[in-house]
């Protein structure tokens, strides 16, 4: 289980990332490049956090 401060950080980061993605989408025409930028930024932001906080907190110690 994830502790409360980590959950709050995830929530704040999610809202910030969604707002920034929204600003990218509304500031220019939606193209495949825009989609690529959003997906790439999601990978850069969320994969390390997932590896550190979700996948790294197994109960068996691995």
Tab-separated table of N, CA, C and O in Angstrom:
chain	number	residue	atom	x	y	z
A	1	UNK	N	0.840	-1.182	0.000
A	1	UNK	CA	0.000	0.000	0.000
A	1	UNK	C	0.884	1.243	0.000
A	1	UNK	O	1.909	1.295	0.650
A	2	UNK	N	0.461	2.245	-0.723
A	2	UNK	CA	1.213	3.492	-0.813
A	2	UNK	C	0.782	4.412	0.324
A	2	UNK	O	-0.401	4.521	0.636
A	3	UNK	N	1.750	5.087	0.946
A	3	UNK	CA	1.422	5.986	2.045
A	3	UNK	C	0.772	7.277	1.528
A	3	UNK	O	0.804	7.580	0.345
A	4	UNK	N	0.184	8.034	2.425
A	4	UNK	CA	-0.594	9.216	2.066
A	4	UNK	C	0.236	10.307	1.395
A	4	UNK	O	-0.214	10.864	0.393
A	5	UNK	N	1.407	10.667	1.886
A	5	UNK	CA	2.178	11.708	1.186
A	5	UNK	C	2.524	11.338	-0.256
A	5	UNK	O	2.492	12.178	-1.147
A	6	UNK	N	2.821	10.071	-0.493
A	6	UNK	CA	3.117	9.634	-1.849
A	6	UNK	C	1.876	9.738	-2.730
A	6	UNK	O	1.963	10.154	-3.886
A	7	UNK	N	0.729	9.392	-2.193
A	7	UNK	CA	-0.515	9.511	-2.948
A	7	UNK	C	-0.812	10.966	-3.292
A	7	UNK	O	-1.227	11.275	-4.416
A	8	UNK	N	-0.561	11.863	-2.355
A	8	UNK	CA	-0.785	13.289	-2.613
A	8	UNK	C	0.180	13.785	-3.696
A	8	UNK	O	-0.217	14.530	-4.594
A	9	UNK	N	1.429	13.345	-3.639
A	9	UNK	CA	2.393	13.742	-4.679
A	9	UNK	C	1.989	13.223	-6.044
A	9	UNK	O	2.091	13.936	-7.040
A	10	UNK	N	1.530	11.952	-6.103
A	10	UNK	CA	1.056	11.398	-7.364
A	10	UNK	C	-0.129	12.203	-7.893
A	10	UNK	O	-0.204	12.498	-9.080
A	11	UNK	N	-1.047	12.555	-7.026
A	11	UNK	CA	-2.221	13.327	-7.440
A	11	UNK	C	-1.851	14.698	-7.960
A	11	UNK	O	-2.348	15.151	-8.995
A	12	UNK	N	-0.961	15.394	-7.242
A	12	UNK	CA	-0.526	16.709	-7.676
A	12	UNK	C	0.195	16.632	-9.013
A	12	UNK	O	-0.041	17.445	-9.914
A	13	UNK	N	1.075	15.650	-9.173
A	13	UNK	CA	1.801	15.491	-10.419
A	13	UNK	C	0.858	15.137	-11.568
A	13	UNK	O	1.032	15.623	-12.690
A	14	UNK	N	-0.138	14.313	-11.297
A	14	UNK	CA	-1.102	13.950	-12.333
A	14	UNK	C	-1.891	15.165	-12.804
A	14	UNK	O	-2.070	15.375	-14.011
A	15	UNK	N	-2.344	15.983	-11.866
A	15	UNK	CA	-3.096	17.187	-12.242
A	15	UNK	C	-2.206	18.140	-13.027
A	15	UNK	O	-2.623	18.682	-14.063
A	16	UNK	N	-0.978	18.339	-12.583
A	16	UNK	CA	-0.054	19.218	-13.282
A	16	UNK	C	0.228	18.714	-14.692
A	16	UNK	O	0.209	19.475	-15.657
A	17	UNK	N	0.480	17.410	-14.836
A	17	UNK	CA	0.762	16.831	-16.143
A	17	UNK	C	-0.448	16.946	-17.065
A	17	UNK	O	-0.302	17.277	-18.243
A	18	UNK	N	-1.653	16.706	-16.544
A	18	UNK	CA	-2.858	16.828	-17.363
A	18	UNK	C	-3.091	18.271	-17.814
A	18	UNK	O	-3.478	18.512	-18.962
A	19	UNK	N	-2.853	19.226	-16.940
A	19	UNK	CA	-3.008	20.634	-17.313
A	19	UNK	C	-2.005	21.014	-18.395
A	19	UNK	O	-2.357	21.683	-19.379
A	20	UNK	N	-0.774	20.588	-18.249
A	20	UNK	CA	0.234	20.888	-19.265
A	20	UNK	C	-0.090	20.217	-20.597
A	20	UNK	O	0.096	20.821	-21.663
A	21	UNK	N	-0.587	19.001	-20.568
A	21	UNK	CA	-1.003	18.324	-21.806
A	21	UNK	C	-2.171	19.066	-22.445
A	21	UNK	O	-2.207	19.236	-23.670
A	22	UNK	N	-3.092	19.528	-21.632
A	22	UNK	CA	-4.218	20.300	-22.155
A	22	UNK	C	-3.726	21.582	-22.825
A	22	UNK	O	-4.183	21.942	-23.909
A	23	UNK	N	-2.784	22.266	-22.207
A	23	UNK	CA	-2.248	23.489	-22.791
A	23	UNK	C	-1.532	23.223	-24.115
A	23	UNK	O	-1.618	24.027	-25.049
A	24	UNK	N	-0.845	22.102	-24.216
A	24	UNK	CA	-0.188	21.744	-25.476
A	24	UNK	C	-1.232	21.483	-26.555
A	24	UNK	O	-1.092	21.924	-27.698
A	25	UNK	N	-2.298	20.789	-26.213
A	25	UNK	CA	-3.316	20.426	-27.201
A	25	UNK	C	-4.072	21.654	-27.692
A	25	UNK	O	-4.334	21.785	-28.890
A	26	UNK	N	-4.432	22.571	-26.806
A	26	UNK	CA	-5.229	23.716	-27.232
A	26	UNK	C	-4.393	24.821	-27.867
A	26	UNK	O	-4.948	25.706	-28.516
A	27	UNK	N	-3.086	24.797	-27.708
A	27	UNK	CA	-2.265	25.872	-28.247
A	27	UNK	C	-1.887	25.676	-29.711
A	27	UNK	O	-1.388	26.601	-30.332
A	28	UNK	N	-2.106	24.484	-30.240
A	28	UNK	CA	-1.738	24.202	-31.620
A	28	UNK	C	-2.671	23.141	-32.180
A	28	UNK	O	-3.374	22.476	-31.428
A	29	UNK	N	-2.678	22.967	-33.493
A	29	UNK	CA	-3.524	21.906	-34.062
A	29	UNK	C	-3.058	20.521	-33.589
A	29	UNK	O	-1.869	20.292	-33.389
A	30	UNK	N	-4.018	19.641	-33.403
A	30	UNK	CA	-3.687	18.294	-32.930
A	30	UNK	C	-3.159	17.467	-34.091
A	30	UNK	O	-3.866	17.197	-35.057
A	31	UNK	N	-1.901	17.077	-34.010
A	31	UNK	CA	-1.261	16.267	-35.044
A	31	UNK	C	-0.644	15.036	-34.390
A	31	UNK	O	-0.687	14.877	-33.162
A	32	UNK	N	-0.056	14.193	-35.210
A	32	UNK	CA	0.635	13.025	-34.666
A	32	UNK	C	1.843	13.441	-33.830
A	32	UNK	O	2.203	12.768	-32.871
A	33	UNK	N	2.472	14.551	-34.193
A	33	UNK	CA	3.595	15.042	-33.406
A	33	UNK	C	3.145	15.433	-31.999
A	33	UNK	O	3.825	15.152	-31.020
A	34	UNK	N	1.995	16.094	-31.908
A	34	UNK	CA	1.453	16.468	-30.601
A	34	UNK	C	1.163	15.224	-29.771
A	34	UNK	O	1.474	15.173	-28.581
A	35	UNK	N	0.579	14.223	-30.390
A	35	UNK	CA	0.309	12.966	-29.697
A	35	UNK	C	1.605	12.315	-29.229
A	35	UNK	O	1.695	11.823	-28.109
A	36	UNK	N	2.619	12.349	-30.095
A	36	UNK	CA	3.918	11.787	-29.717
A	36	UNK	C	4.509	12.512	-28.510
A	36	UNK	O	5.044	11.876	-27.599
A	37	UNK	N	4.424	13.831	-28.502
A	37	UNK	CA	4.958	14.615	-27.387
A	37	UNK	C	4.242	14.262	-26.088
A	37	UNK	O	4.870	14.105	-25.038
A	38	UNK	N	2.926	14.109	-26.136
A	38	UNK	CA	2.162	13.773	-24.938
A	38	UNK	C	2.518	12.377	-24.439
A	38	UNK	O	2.743	12.170	-23.243
A	39	UNK	N	2.597	11.416	-25.345
A	39	UNK	CA	2.936	10.045	-24.953
A	39	UNK	C	4.365	9.973	-24.415
A	39	UNK	O	4.622	9.340	-23.387
A	40	UNK	N	5.293	10.642	-25.091
A	40	UNK	CA	6.694	10.629	-24.633
A	40	UNK	C	6.833	11.282	-23.266
A	40	UNK	O	7.556	10.773	-22.396
A	41	UNK	N	6.130	12.380	-23.048
A	41	UNK	CA	6.217	13.026	-21.738
A	41	UNK	C	5.596	12.145	-20.660
A	41	UNK	O	6.079	12.108	-19.532
A	42	UNK	N	4.527	11.442	-21.006
A	42	UNK	CA	3.932	10.513	-20.053
A	42	UNK	C	4.877	9.395	-19.668
A	42	UNK	O	4.981	9.028	-18.491
A	43	UNK	N	5.596	8.883	-20.644
A	43	UNK	CA	6.559	7.820	-20.357
A	43	UNK	C	7.689	8.343	-19.476
A	43	UNK	O	8.082	7.699	-18.494
A	44	UNK	N	8.186	9.532	-19.803
A	44	UNK	CA	9.283	10.107	-19.034
A	44	UNK	C	8.863	10.403	-17.594
A	44	UNK	O	9.634	10.217	-16.656
A	45	UNK	N	7.626	10.817	-17.405
A	45	UNK	CA	7.160	11.189	-16.068
A	45	UNK	C	6.727	9.972	-15.261
A	45	UNK	O	7.109	9.813	-14.105
A	46	UNK	N	5.934	9.086	-15.852
A	46	UNK	CA	5.261	8.059	-15.064
A	46	UNK	C	6.031	6.748	-14.904
A	46	UNK	O	5.885	6.087	-13.880
A	47	UNK	N	6.842	6.352	-15.870
A	47	UNK	CA	7.547	5.068	-15.753
A	47	UNK	C	8.542	5.061	-14.585
A	47	UNK	O	8.537	4.116	-13.786
A	48	UNK	N	9.390	6.077	-14.420
A	48	UNK	CA	10.285	6.044	-13.249
A	48	UNK	C	9.539	6.074	-11.912
A	48	UNK	O	9.951	5.415	-10.952
A	49	UNK	N	8.454	6.832	-11.862
A	49	UNK	CA	7.673	6.863	-10.619
A	49	UNK	C	7.030	5.514	-10.341
A	49	UNK	O	6.983	5.065	-9.194
A	50	UNK	N	6.528	4.863	-11.380
A	50	UNK	CA	5.940	3.540	-11.213
A	50	UNK	C	6.991	2.551	-10.718
A	50	UNK	O	6.749	1.780	-9.794
A	51	UNK	N	8.169	2.602	-11.335
A	51	UNK	CA	9.232	1.686	-10.920
A	51	UNK	C	9.668	1.932	-9.479
A	51	UNK	O	9.981	0.993	-8.760
A	52	UNK	N	9.693	3.183	-9.063
A	52	UNK	CA	10.171	3.495	-7.715
A	52	UNK	C	9.127	3.203	-6.651
A	52	UNK	O	9.430	2.596	-5.629
A	53	UNK	N	7.891	3.668	-6.853
A	53	UNK	CA	6.893	3.622	-5.786
A	53	UNK	C	5.942	2.432	-5.863
A	53	UNK	O	5.533	1.917	-4.836
A	54	UNK	N	5.581	2.004	-7.041
A	54	UNK	CA	4.602	0.922	-7.164
A	54	UNK	C	5.299	-0.424	-7.266
A	54	UNK	O	5.050	-1.329	-6.475
A	55	UNK	N	6.169	-0.566	-8.236
A	55	UNK	CA	6.835	-1.838	-8.472
A	55	UNK	C	7.924	-2.108	-7.440
A	55	UNK	O	8.250	-3.249	-7.165
A	56	UNK	N	8.488	-1.090	-6.846
A	56	UNK	CA	9.581	-1.260	-5.889
A	56	UNK	C	9.158	-1.599	-4.494
A	56	UNK	O	9.961	-1.926	-3.650
A	57	UNK	N	7.861	-1.548	-4.194
A	57	UNK	CA	7.371	-1.801	-2.825
A	57	UNK	C	6.688	-3.153	-2.729
A	57	UNK	O	5.557	-3.258	-2.305
A	58	UNK	N	7.391	-4.169	-3.127
A	58	UNK	CA	6.838	-5.524	-2.978
A	58	UNK	C	7.028	-6.007	-1.550
A	58	UNK	O	7.995	-5.653	-0.876
A	59	UNK	N	6.148	-6.853	-1.115
A	59	UNK	CA	6.223	-7.339	0.271
A	59	UNK	C	7.246	-8.448	0.447
A	59	UNK	O	7.719	-8.688	1.544
A	60	UNK	N	7.619	-9.117	-0.646
A	60	UNK	CA	8.562	-10.228	-0.513
A	60	UNK	C	10.023	-9.765	-0.547
A	60	UNK	O	10.923	-10.580	-0.473
A	61	UNK	N	10.266	-8.450	-0.675
A	61	UNK	CA	11.615	-7.931	-0.596
A	61	UNK	C	12.378	-7.894	-1.894
A	61	UNK	O	13.533	-7.533	-1.915
A	62	UNK	N	11.758	-8.290	-3.015
A	62	UNK	CA	12.460	-8.257	-4.301
A	62	UNK	C	12.410	-6.912	-4.921
A	62	UNK	O	11.668	-6.082	-4.734
